[in-house]
């Protein structure tokens, strides 16, 4: 196996331990349990209109909020200074974080989906939708955290980054329907999450995978550039 890939896997293992140390796993498990209780105790909460936004919130929260917290913690702990002189490449550092948090998001998404529909869900699309959505929000989060100095500052800018991404919920809930939502990649996320429970047309599937895939590539390139320029660059 390629040495760079092996190094990436080792970084993922380290980042999973970091999430335990920062109680990120604990927080997400508690939230997942609360969601599951809501689904079980509130009549009608197991329908798609409720389940999809709940599952969608997992990669959103893990990807955007927690990636910012982790990077700020590591910045304060001088971990980023060490990165500048270690054999770990920036792409390995960023993708390791993305994979580790996505694994956690995947477990939580499975928990919510099973709480709502048991095993009668399309697990393939659940994996695909969670993975693509998580990667997208993680790289957006890295871009967002690159210019802030504290978590309080990061909390302030979160709505500015998240507002455009949640606009497709207006279409999902039938509040306002427009083709313009298809220009926003999270429209693809919602369509894929809906496919987990109800299936989807070929057009919706192809569109969702393409728009999310392209958006992830763009988001990663922007995140890597901001990370190098505003975090690693300042250290050097």
Short mmCIF file of C-alpha atoms in Angstrom, two decimals, residues 48 51-61 63 109 122 124-138 140 162 164-169 171-172 181-200 203-216:
data_model
loop_
_atom_site.label_atom_id
_atom_site.label_comp_id
_atom_site.label_asym_id
_atom_site.label_seq_id
_atom_site.Cartn_x
_atom_site.Cartn_y
_atom_site.Cartn_z
CA UNK A 48 -39.32 11.59 6.30
CA UNK A 51 -35.97 12.32 9.88
CA UNK A 52 -34.19 13.95 6.94
CA UNK A 53 -33.50 17.31 8.69
CA UNK A 54 -32.40 15.46 11.85
CA UNK A 55 -29.92 13.30 9.97
CA UNK A 56 -28.83 16.26 7.86
CA UNK A 57 -27.94 18.14 11.04
CA UNK A 58 -25.34 15.52 12.06
CA UNK A 59 -22.75 16.11 9.31
CA UNK A 60 -23.59 19.82 9.51
CA UNK A 61 -22.79 20.01 13.21
CA UNK A 63 -18.45 19.05 9.93
CA UNK A 109 -26.81 8.97 11.10
CA UNK A 122 -31.38 2.16 2.14
CA UNK A 124 -26.07 2.55 0.71
CA UNK A 125 -27.59 5.98 0.18
CA UNK A 126 -27.32 6.71 3.88
CA UNK A 127 -23.57 6.14 3.68
CA UNK A 128 -23.19 8.14 0.47
CA UNK A 129 -25.31 11.08 1.61
CA UNK A 130 -23.67 11.32 5.04
CA UNK A 131 -20.15 11.01 3.64
CA UNK A 132 -20.59 13.63 0.90
CA UNK A 133 -22.43 16.08 3.15
CA UNK A 134 -19.90 15.66 5.96
CA UNK A 135 -16.90 16.25 3.69
CA UNK A 136 -18.52 19.40 2.28
CA UNK A 137 -19.25 20.97 5.68
CA UNK A 138 -15.85 20.03 7.09
CA UNK A 140 -16.33 24.82 4.55
CA UNK A 162 -24.53 28.10 7.23
CA UNK A 164 -26.92 29.70 2.36
CA UNK A 165 -26.52 25.96 2.92
CA UNK A 166 -29.86 25.54 4.74
CA UNK A 167 -31.94 27.50 2.23
CA UNK A 168 -32.90 24.28 0.35
CA UNK A 169 -34.89 23.32 3.45
CA UNK A 171 -37.98 23.65 -0.82
CA UNK A 172 -37.84 20.45 1.23
CA UNK A 181 -32.18 25.80 -4.88
CA UNK A 182 -30.51 23.34 -7.26
CA UNK A 183 -27.60 25.77 -7.45
CA UNK A 184 -26.91 25.10 -3.77
CA UNK A 185 -25.07 21.79 -3.14
CA UNK A 186 -27.02 20.96 0.03
CA UNK A 187 -30.09 20.51 -2.17
CA UNK A 188 -28.27 17.36 -3.26
CA UNK A 189 -27.74 16.38 0.37
CA UNK A 190 -31.45 16.59 1.14
CA UNK A 191 -32.38 14.65 -1.99
CA UNK A 192 -29.96 11.86 -1.11
CA UNK A 193 -31.14 11.74 2.50
CA UNK A 194 -34.72 11.51 1.24
CA UNK A 195 -33.61 8.61 -0.99
CA UNK A 196 -32.63 6.72 2.16
CA UNK A 197 -36.33 6.39 3.05
CA UNK A 198 -38.33 7.03 -0.11
CA UNK A 199 -36.01 6.42 -3.04
CA UNK A 200 -35.22 9.00 -5.71
CA UNK A 203 -31.97 12.61 -12.26
CA UNK A 204 -31.99 13.44 -8.55
CA UNK A 205 -29.32 10.84 -7.82
CA UNK A 206 -27.00 11.89 -10.65
CA UNK A 207 -27.52 15.58 -9.91
CA UNK A 208 -26.89 15.14 -6.16
CA UNK A 209 -23.70 13.12 -6.53
CA UNK A 210 -22.32 15.46 -9.20
CA UNK A 211 -23.13 18.72 -7.39
CA UNK A 212 -21.79 17.44 -4.08
CA UNK A 213 -18.70 15.91 -5.64
CA UNK A 214 -17.80 19.09 -7.51
CA UNK A 215 -18.56 21.22 -4.45
CA UNK A 216 -16.32 19.06 -2.24
#
